[in-house]
mmCIF file of C-alpha atoms in Angstrom:
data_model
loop_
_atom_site.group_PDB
_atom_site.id
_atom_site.type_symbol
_atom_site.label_atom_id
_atom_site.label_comp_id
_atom_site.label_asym_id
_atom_site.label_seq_id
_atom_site.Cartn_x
_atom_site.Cartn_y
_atom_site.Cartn_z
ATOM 1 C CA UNK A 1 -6.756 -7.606 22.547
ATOM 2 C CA UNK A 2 -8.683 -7.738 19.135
ATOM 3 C CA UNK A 3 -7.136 -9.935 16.583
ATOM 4 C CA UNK A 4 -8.131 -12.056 13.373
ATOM 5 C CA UNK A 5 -6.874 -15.180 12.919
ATOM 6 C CA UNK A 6 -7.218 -18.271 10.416
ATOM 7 C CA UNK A 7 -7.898 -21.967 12.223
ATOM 8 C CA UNK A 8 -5.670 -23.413 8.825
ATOM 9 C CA UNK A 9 -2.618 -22.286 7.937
ATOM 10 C CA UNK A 10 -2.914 -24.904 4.894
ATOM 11 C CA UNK A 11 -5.313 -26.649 2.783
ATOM 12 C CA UNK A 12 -4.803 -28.707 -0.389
ATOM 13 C CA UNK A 13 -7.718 -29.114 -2.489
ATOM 14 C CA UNK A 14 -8.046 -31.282 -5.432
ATOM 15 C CA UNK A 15 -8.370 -29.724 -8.993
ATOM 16 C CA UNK A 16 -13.156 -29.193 -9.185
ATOM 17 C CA UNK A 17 -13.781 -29.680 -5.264
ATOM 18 C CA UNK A 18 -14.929 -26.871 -3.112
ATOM 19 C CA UNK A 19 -12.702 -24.981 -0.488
ATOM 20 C CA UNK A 20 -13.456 -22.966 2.648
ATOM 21 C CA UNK A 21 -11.024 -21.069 4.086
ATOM 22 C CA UNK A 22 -12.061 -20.210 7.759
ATOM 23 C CA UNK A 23 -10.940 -16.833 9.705
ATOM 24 C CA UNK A 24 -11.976 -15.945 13.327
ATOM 25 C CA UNK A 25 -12.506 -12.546 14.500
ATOM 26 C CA UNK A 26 -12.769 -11.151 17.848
ATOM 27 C CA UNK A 27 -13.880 -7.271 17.652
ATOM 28 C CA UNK A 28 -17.446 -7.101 17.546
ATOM 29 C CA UNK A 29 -17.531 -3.433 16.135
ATOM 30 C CA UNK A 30 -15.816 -4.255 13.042
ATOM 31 C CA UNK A 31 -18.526 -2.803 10.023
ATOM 32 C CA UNK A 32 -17.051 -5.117 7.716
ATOM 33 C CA UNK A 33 -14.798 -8.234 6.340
ATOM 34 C CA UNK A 34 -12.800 -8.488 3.260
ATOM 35 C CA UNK A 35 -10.704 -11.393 1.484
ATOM 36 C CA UNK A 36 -8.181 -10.890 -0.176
ATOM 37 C CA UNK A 37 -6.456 -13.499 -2.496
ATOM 38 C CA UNK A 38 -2.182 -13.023 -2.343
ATOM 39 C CA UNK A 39 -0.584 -15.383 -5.496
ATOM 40 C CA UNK A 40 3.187 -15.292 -5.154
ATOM 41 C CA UNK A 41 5.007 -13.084 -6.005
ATOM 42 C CA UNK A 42 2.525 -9.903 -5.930
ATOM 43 C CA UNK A 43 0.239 -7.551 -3.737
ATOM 44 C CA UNK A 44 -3.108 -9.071 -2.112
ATOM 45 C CA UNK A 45 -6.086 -8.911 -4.878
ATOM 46 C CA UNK A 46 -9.604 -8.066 -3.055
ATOM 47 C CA UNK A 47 -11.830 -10.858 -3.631
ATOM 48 C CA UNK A 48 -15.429 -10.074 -2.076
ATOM 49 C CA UNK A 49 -16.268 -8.360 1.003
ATOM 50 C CA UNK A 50 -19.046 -8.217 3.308
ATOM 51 C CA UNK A 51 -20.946 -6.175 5.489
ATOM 52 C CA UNK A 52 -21.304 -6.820 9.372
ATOM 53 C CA UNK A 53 -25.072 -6.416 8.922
ATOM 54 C CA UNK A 54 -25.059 -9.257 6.520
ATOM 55 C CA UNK A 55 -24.652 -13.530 7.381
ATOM 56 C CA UNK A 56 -23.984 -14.511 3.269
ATOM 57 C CA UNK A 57 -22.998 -12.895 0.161
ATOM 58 C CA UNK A 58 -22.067 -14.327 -3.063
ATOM 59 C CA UNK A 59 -19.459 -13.993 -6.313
ATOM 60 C CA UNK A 60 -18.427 -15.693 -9.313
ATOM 61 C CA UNK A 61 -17.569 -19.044 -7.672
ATOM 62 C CA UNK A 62 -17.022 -17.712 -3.846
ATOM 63 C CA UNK A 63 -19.271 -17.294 -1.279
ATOM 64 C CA UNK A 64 -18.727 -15.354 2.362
ATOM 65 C CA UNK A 65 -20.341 -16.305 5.022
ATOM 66 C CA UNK A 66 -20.039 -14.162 8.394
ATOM 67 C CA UNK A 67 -21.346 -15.817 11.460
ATOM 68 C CA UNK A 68 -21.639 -12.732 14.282
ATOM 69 C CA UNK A 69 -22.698 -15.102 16.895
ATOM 70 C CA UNK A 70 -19.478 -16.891 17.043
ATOM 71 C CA UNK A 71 -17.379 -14.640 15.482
ATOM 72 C CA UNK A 72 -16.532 -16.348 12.569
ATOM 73 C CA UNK A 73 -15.887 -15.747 8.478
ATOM 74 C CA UNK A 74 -15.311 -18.226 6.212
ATOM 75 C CA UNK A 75 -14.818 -18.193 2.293
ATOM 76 C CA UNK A 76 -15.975 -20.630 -0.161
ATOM 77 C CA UNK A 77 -14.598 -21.350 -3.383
ATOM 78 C CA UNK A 78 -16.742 -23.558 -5.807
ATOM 79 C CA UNK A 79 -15.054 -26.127 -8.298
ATOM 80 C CA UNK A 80 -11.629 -25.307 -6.877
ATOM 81 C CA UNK A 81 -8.858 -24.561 -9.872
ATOM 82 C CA UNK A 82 -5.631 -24.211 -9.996
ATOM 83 C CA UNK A 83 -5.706 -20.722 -10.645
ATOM 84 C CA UNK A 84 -6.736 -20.094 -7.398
ATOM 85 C CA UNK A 85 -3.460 -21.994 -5.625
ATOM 86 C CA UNK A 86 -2.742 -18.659 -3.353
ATOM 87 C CA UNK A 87 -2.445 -16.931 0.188
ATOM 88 C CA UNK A 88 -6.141 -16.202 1.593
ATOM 89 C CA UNK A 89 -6.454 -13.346 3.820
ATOM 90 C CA UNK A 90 -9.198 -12.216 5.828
ATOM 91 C CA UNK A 91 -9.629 -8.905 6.999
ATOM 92 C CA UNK A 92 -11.432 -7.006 9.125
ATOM 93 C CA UNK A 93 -12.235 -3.080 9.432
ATOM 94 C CA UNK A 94 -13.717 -0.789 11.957
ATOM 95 C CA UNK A 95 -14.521 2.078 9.819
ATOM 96 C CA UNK A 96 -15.391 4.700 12.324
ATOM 97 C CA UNK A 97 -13.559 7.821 10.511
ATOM 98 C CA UNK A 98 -10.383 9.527 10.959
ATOM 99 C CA UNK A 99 -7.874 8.398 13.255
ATOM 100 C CA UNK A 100 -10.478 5.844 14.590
ATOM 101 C CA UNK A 101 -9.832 3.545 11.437
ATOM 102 C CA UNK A 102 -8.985 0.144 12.674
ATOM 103 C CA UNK A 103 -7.732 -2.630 9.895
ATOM 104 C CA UNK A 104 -6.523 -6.191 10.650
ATOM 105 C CA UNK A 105 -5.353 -8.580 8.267
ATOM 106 C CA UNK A 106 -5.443 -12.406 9.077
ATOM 107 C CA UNK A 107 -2.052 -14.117 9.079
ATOM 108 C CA UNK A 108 -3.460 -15.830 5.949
ATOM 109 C CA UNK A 109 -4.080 -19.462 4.712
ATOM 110 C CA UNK A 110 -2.301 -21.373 2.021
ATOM 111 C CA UNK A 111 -4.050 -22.758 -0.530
ATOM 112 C CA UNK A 112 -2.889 -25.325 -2.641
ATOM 113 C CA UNK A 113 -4.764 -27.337 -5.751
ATOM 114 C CA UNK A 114 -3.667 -30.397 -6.856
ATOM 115 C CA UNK A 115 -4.713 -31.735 -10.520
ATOM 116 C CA UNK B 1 -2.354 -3.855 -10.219
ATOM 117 C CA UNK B 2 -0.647 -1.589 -12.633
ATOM 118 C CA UNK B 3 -2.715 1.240 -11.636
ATOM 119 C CA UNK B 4 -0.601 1.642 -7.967
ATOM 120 C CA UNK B 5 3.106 1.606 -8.670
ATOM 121 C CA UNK B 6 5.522 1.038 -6.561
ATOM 122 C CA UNK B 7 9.630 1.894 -6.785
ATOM 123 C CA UNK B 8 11.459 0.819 -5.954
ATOM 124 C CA UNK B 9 10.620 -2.876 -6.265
ATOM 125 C CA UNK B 10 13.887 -4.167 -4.749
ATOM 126 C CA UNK B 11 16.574 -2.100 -2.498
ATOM 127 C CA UNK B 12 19.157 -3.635 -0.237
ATOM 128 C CA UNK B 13 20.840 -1.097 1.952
ATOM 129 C CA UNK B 14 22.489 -1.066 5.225
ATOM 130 C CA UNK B 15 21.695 -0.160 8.593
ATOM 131 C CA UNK B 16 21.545 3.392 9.508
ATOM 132 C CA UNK B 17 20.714 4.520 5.808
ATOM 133 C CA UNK B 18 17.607 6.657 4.935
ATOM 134 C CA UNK B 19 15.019 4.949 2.893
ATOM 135 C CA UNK B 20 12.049 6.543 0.638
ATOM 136 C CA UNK B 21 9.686 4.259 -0.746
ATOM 137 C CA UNK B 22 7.495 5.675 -3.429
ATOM 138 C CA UNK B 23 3.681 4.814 -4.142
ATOM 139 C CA UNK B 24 1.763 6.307 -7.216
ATOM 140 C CA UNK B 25 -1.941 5.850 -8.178
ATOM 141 C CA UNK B 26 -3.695 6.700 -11.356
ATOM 142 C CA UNK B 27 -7.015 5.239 -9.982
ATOM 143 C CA UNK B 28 -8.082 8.880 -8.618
ATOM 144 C CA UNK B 29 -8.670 7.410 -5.077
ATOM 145 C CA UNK B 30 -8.536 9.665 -1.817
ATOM 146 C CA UNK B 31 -7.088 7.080 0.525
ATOM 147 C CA UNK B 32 -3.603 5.638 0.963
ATOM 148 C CA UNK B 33 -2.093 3.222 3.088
ATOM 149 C CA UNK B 34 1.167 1.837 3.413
ATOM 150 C CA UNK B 35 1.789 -2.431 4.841
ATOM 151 C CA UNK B 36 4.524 -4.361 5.676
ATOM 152 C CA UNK B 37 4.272 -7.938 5.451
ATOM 153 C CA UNK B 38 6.762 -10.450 7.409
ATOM 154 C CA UNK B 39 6.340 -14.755 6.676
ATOM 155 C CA UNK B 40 3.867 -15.625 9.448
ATOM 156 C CA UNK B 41 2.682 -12.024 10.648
ATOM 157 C CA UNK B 42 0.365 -11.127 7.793
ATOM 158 C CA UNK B 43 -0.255 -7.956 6.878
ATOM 159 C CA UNK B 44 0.527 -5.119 9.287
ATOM 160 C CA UNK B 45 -0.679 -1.076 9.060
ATOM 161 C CA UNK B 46 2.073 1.359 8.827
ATOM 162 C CA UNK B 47 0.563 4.743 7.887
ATOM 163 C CA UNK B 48 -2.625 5.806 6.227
ATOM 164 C CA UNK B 49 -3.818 9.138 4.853
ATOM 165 C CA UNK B 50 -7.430 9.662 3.928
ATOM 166 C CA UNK B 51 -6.644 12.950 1.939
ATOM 167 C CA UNK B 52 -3.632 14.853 1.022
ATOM 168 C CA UNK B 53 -4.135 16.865 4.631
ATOM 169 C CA UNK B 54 -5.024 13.832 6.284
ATOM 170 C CA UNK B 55 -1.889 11.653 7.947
ATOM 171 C CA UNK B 56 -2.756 8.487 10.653
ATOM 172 C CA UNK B 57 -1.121 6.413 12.153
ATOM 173 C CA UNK B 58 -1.131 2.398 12.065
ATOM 174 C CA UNK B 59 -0.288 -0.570 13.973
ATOM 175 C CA UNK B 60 3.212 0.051 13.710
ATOM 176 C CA UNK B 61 4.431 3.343 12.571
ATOM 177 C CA UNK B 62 7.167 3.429 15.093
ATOM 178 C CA UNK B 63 10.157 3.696 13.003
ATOM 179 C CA UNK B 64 8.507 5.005 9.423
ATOM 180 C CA UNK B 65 7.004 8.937 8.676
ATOM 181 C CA UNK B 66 5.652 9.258 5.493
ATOM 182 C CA UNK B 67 4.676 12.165 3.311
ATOM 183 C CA UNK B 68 1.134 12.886 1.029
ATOM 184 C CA UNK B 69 2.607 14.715 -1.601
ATOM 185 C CA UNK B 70 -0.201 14.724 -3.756
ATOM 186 C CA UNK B 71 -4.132 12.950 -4.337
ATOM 187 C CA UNK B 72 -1.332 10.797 -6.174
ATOM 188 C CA UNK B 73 1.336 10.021 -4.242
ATOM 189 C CA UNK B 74 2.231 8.561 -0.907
ATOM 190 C CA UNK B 75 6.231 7.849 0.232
ATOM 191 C CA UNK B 76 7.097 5.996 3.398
ATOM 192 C CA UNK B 77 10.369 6.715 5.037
ATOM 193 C CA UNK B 78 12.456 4.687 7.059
ATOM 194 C CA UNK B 79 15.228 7.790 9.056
ATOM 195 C CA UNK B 80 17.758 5.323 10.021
ATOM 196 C CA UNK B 81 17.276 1.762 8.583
ATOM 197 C CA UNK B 82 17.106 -1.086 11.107
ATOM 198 C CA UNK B 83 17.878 -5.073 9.962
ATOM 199 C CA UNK B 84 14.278 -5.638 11.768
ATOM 200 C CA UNK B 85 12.925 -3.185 8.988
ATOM 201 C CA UNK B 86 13.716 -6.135 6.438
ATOM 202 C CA UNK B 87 10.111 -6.825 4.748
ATOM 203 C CA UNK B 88 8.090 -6.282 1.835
ATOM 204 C CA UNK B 89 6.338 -3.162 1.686
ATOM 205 C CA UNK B 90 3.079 -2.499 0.081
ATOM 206 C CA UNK B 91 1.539 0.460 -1.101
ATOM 207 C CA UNK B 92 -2.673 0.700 -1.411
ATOM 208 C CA UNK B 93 -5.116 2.625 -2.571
ATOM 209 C CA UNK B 94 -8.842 2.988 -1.688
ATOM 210 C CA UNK B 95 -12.026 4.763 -2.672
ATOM 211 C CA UNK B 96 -14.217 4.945 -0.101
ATOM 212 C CA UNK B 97 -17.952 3.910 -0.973
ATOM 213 C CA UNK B 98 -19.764 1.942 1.972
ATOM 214 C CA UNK B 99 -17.197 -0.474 1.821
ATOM 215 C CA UNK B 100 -13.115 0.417 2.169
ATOM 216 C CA UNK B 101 -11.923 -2.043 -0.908
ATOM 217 C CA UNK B 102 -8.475 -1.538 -1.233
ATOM 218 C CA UNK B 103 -5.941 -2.072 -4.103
ATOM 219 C CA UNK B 104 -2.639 -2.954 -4.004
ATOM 220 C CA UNK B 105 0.600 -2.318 -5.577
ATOM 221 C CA UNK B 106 3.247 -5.176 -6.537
ATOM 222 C CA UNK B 107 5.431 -4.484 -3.496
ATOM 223 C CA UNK B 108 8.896 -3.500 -2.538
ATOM 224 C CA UNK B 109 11.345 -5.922 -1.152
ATOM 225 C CA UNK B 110 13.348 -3.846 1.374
ATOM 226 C CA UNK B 111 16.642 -5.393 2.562
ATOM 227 C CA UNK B 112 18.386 -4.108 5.624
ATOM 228 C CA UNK B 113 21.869 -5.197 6.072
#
């Protein structure tokens, strides 16, 4: 079956490194990936997203990249703070219309920054 | 996100109770979803509705109706209230432009005794 999944479960970062938070996917006909950032407590916060047509894509400190050829997403996070100590999700939508919607969230990755 | 509300945020009940979970948006968005999330299962699709006359199905509606009362308003129902039904429930909007971002409420922490 089609599924998303994260290789980490956990990372601790120290306070100004970079992080990358890895997610694999497995349906091919999914027009696009999100992340989504989860801090305790409250609902997931959309962070950047990116379309299947598209291998990189950047924001105010993160970066997606989307590698089709191995079915892979990851998300960077420049100069790591502790701020952004939260659950990452990935997901992934097949946006065909109607009842033909298709959404699957990653079981999500902890992220944890040490100062 | 204060713009998608959610009551209530906490309810205990017990099994075989009727359940209504409410979801309100001021952001003017079509689309509506409801989630439940369990520790180690993510995020899972209940319902969604595209438009008030527009109702779908998820990944796991078995269990849950809901009703589109309004551009506004979404409710998810749970008939008969199972202990496997214990979660927390979010509500989400979305505005679709290209790309499906969706926003989400602060959650309900359902209890099922």
């Amino acid at each position: 079956g089609e599924s998303v999944g994260l290789h980490l479960p956990t990372l601790s970062v120290q306070e100004g490194d970079n992080s990358i938070i890895n997610c694999a996917y497995s349906n091919s006909a999914s027009d696009y990936f999100i992340w989504y950032k989860q801090e305790s407590g409250k609902g997931p916060q959309f962070i950047i997203d990116i379309r299947s047509n598209m291998d990189k894509r950047q924001g105010q400190r993160v970066t997606v990249l989307l590698n089709k050829t191995v079915k892979h997403l990851s998300l960077q996070i420049a100069a790591t703070q502790p701020g952004d100590s939260a659950v990452y999700f990935c997901a992934e939508i097949s946006n065909s219309g109607g009842s033909n919607y298709k959404l699957t969230f990653g079981k999500g990755t902890l992220l944890t920054v040490n100062p | 996100d204060a713009d998608v509300t959610q009551t209530p945020r906490n309810r205990i009940t017990k099994t075989g109770k009727r359940i209504m979970l409410e979801c309100s948006q001021t952001k003017g968005h079509d689309r509506m979803y409801w989630y439940r999330q369990d520790p180690g299962l993510g995020l899972r699709l209940i319902y969604y509705s595209f438009d008030v006359k527009d109702i779908n199905k998820g990944e796991i509606s078995d269990g849950y109706s809901v009703s589109r009362q309004a551009q506004a308003k979404f409710s998810l129902s749970l008939e008969s209230a199972i202990p496997n039904q214990t979660a927390l429930y979010f509500c989400a909007t979305s505005d679709y432009r290209g790309i499906d971002t969706q926003y989400f409420g602060p959650g309900t922490r359902l209890t099922v005794l």
